[in-house]
PDB file of C-alpha atoms in Angstrom:
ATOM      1  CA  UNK A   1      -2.986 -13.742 -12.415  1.00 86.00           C
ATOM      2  CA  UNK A   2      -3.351 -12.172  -8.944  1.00 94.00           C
ATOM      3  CA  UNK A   3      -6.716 -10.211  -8.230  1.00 96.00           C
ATOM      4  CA  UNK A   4      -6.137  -7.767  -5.483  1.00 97.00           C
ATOM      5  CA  UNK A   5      -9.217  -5.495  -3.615  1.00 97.00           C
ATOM      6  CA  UNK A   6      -8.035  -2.962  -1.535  1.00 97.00           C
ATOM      7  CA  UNK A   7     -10.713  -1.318   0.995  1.00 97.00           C
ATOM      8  CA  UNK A   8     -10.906   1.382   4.088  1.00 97.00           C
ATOM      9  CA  UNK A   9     -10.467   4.393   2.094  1.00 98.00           C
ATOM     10  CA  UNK A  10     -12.758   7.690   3.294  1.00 98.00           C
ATOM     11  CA  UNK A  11     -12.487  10.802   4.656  1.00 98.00           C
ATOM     12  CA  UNK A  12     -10.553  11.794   7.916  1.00 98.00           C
ATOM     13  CA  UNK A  13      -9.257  15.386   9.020  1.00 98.00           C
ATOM     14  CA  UNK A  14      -5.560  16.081   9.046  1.00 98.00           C
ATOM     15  CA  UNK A  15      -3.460  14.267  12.203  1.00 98.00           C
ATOM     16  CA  UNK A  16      -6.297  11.881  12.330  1.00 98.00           C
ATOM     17  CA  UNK A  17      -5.680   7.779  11.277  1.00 98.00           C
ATOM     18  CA  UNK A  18      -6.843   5.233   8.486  1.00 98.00           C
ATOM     19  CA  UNK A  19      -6.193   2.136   7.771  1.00 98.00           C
ATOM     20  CA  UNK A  20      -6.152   0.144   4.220  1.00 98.00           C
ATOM     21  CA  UNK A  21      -6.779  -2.974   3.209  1.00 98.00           C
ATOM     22  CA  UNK A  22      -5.809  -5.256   0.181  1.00 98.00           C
ATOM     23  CA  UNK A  23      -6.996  -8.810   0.080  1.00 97.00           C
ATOM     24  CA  UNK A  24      -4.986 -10.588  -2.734  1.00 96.00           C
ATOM     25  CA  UNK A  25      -6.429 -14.019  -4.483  1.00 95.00           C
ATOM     26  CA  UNK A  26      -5.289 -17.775  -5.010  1.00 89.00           C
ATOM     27  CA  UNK A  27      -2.928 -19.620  -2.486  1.00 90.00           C
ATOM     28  CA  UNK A  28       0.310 -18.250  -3.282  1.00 94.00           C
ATOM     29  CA  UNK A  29       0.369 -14.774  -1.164  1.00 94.00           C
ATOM     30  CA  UNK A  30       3.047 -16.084   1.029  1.00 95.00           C
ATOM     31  CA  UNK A  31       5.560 -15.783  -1.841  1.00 95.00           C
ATOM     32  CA  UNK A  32       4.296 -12.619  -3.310  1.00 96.00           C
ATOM     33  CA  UNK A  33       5.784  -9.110  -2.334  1.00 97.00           C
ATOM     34  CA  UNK A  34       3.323  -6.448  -1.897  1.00 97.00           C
ATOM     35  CA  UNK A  35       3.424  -2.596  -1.978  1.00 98.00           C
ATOM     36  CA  UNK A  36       1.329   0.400  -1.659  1.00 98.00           C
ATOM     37  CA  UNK A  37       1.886   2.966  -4.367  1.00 98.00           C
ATOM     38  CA  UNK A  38      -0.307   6.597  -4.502  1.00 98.00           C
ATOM     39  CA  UNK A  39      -1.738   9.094  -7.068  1.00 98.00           C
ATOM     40  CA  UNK A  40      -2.705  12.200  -6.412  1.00 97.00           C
ATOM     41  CA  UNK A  41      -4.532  14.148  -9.118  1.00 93.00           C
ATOM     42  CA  UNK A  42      -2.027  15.833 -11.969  1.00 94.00           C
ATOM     43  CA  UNK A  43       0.960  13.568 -10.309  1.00 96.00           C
ATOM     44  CA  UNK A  44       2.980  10.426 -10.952  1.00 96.00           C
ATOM     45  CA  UNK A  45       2.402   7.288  -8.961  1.00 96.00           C
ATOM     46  CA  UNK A  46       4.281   7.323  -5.962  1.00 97.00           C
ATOM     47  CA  UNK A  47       5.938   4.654  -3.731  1.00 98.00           C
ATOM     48  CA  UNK A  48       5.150   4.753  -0.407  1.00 98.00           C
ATOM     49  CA  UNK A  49       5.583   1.234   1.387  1.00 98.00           C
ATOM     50  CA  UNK A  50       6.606  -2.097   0.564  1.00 98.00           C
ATOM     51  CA  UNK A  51       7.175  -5.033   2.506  1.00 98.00           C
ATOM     52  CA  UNK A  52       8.616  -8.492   1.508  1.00 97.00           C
ATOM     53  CA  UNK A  53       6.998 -12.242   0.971  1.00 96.00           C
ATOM     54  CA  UNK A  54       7.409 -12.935   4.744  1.00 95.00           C
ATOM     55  CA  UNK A  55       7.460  -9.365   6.233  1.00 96.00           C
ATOM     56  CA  UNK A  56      10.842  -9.370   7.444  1.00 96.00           C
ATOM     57  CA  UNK A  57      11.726  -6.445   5.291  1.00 97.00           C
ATOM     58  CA  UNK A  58       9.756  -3.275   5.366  1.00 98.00           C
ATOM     59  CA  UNK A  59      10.686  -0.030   3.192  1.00 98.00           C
ATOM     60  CA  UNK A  60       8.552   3.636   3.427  1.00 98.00           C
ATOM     61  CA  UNK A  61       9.008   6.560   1.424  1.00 98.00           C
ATOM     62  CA  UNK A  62      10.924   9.260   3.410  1.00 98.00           C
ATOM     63  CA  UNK A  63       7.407  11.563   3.357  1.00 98.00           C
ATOM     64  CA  UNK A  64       5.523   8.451   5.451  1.00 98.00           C
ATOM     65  CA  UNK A  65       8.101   6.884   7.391  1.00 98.00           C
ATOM     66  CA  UNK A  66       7.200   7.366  11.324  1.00 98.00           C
ATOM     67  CA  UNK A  67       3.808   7.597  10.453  1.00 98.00           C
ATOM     68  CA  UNK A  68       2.936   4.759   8.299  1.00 98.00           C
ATOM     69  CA  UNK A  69       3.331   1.146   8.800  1.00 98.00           C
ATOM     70  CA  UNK A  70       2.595  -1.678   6.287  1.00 98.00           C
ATOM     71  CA  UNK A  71       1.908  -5.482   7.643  1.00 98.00           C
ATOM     72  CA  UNK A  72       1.096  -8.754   5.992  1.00 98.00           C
ATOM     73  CA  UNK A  73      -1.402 -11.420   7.359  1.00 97.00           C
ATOM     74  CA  UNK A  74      -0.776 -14.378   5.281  1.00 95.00           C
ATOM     75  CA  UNK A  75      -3.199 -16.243   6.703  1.00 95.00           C
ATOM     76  CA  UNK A  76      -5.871 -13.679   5.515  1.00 97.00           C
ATOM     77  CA  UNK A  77      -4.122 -13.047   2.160  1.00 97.00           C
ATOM     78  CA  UNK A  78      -3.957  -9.384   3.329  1.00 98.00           C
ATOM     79  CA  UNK A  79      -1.587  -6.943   3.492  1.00 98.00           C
ATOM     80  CA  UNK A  80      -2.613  -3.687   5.248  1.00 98.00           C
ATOM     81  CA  UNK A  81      -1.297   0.316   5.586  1.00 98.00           C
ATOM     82  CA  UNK A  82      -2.362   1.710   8.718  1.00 98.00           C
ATOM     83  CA  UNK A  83      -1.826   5.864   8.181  1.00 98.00           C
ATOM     84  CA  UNK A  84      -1.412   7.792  11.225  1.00 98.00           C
ATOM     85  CA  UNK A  85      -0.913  11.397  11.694  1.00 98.00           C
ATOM     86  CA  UNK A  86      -2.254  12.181   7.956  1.00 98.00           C
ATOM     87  CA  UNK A  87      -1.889  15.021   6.275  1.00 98.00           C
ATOM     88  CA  UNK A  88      -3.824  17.181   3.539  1.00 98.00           C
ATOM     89  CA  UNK A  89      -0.582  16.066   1.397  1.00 97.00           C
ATOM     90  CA  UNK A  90      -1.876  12.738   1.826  1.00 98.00           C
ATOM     91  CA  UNK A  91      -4.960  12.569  -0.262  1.00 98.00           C
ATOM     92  CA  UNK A  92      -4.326  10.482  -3.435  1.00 98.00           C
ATOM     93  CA  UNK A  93      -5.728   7.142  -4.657  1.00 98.00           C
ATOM     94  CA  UNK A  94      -4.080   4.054  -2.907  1.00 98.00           C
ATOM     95  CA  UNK A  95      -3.256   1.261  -4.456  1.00 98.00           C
ATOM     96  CA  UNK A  96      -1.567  -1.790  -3.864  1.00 98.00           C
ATOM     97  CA  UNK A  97       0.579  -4.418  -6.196  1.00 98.00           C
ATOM     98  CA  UNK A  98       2.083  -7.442  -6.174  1.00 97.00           C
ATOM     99  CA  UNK A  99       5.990  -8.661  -7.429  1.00 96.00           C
ATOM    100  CA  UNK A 100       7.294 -11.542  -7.182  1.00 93.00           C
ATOM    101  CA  UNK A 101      10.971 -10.144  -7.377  1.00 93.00           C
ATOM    102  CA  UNK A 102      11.743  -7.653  -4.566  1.00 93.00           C
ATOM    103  CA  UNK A 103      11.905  -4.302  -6.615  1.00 91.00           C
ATOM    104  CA  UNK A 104      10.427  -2.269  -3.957  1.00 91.00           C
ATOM    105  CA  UNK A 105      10.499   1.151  -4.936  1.00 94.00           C
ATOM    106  CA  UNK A 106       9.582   0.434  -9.465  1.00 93.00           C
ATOM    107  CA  UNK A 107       6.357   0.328 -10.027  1.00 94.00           C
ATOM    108  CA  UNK A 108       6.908  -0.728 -12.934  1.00 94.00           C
ATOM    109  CA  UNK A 109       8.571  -3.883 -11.215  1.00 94.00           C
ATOM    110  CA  UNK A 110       4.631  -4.834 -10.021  1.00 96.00           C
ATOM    111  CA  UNK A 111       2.658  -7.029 -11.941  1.00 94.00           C
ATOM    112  CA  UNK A 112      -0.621  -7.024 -10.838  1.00 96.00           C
ATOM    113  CA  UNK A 113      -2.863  -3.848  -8.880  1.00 97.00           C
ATOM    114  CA  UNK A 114      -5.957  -3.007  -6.898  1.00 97.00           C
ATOM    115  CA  UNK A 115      -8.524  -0.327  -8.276  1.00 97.00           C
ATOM    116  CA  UNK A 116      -7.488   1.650  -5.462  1.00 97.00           C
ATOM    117  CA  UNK A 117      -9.030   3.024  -2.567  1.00 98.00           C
ATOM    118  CA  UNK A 118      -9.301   6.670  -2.591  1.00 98.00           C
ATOM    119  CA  UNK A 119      -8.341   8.598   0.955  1.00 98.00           C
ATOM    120  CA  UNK A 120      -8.882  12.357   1.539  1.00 98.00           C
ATOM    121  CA  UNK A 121      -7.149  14.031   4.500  1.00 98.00           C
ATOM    122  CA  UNK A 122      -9.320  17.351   5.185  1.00 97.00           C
ATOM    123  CA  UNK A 123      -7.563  19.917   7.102  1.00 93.00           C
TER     124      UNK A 123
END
């Protein structure tokens, strides 16, 4: 059982940044994988950035890449998203999850999730 707690959701105009937090539990975050997935109202979950157990592999969805970057802290059992340049088409609930297999993109490959963190990008 991993407990996860994202944070550092709010409300920024459009081209403006954020970034996310998600502070995981126990003392095994070193071997977990972690991901940020996002929901926007009437739509599917949605991949948007995962990065592996040590952080040497990092993989965005095609609509964040160049703007987003996702980074681990191991020592702080936190992984984080920092959002630059958002966009209106941005605004969803954030979430992030946990695999211990490298599935990146599945969500259902993730075990365990946040209660999410909700960012709205006004324009």
């Amino acid at each position: 059982q991993v407990l996860l707690v994202e944070s550092g959701g709010g409300l920024v105009q459009a081209g403006g940044p954020l970034r996310l937090s998600c502070a995981a539990s126990g003392r095994a975050f070193s071997t977990y994988n972690m991901a940020w997935f996002r929901q926007a109202p009437g739509k599917e979950r949605e991949f948007v950035s995962a990065i592996s157990s040590t952080g040497a592999s990092t993989v965005y969805a095609d609509s964040v890449k160049g703007r987003f970057t996702i980074s681990r802290d191991n020592a702080k059992n936190t992984v984080y998203l920092q959002m630059n340049n958002l966009k209106p088409e941005d605004t969803a609930v954030y979430y992030c999850a946990v695999s211990r297999l490298w599935v990146v993109r599945t969500a259902g490959g993730y075990a365990y999730w946040g209660q999410g963190t909700q960012v709205t990008v006004s324009s």
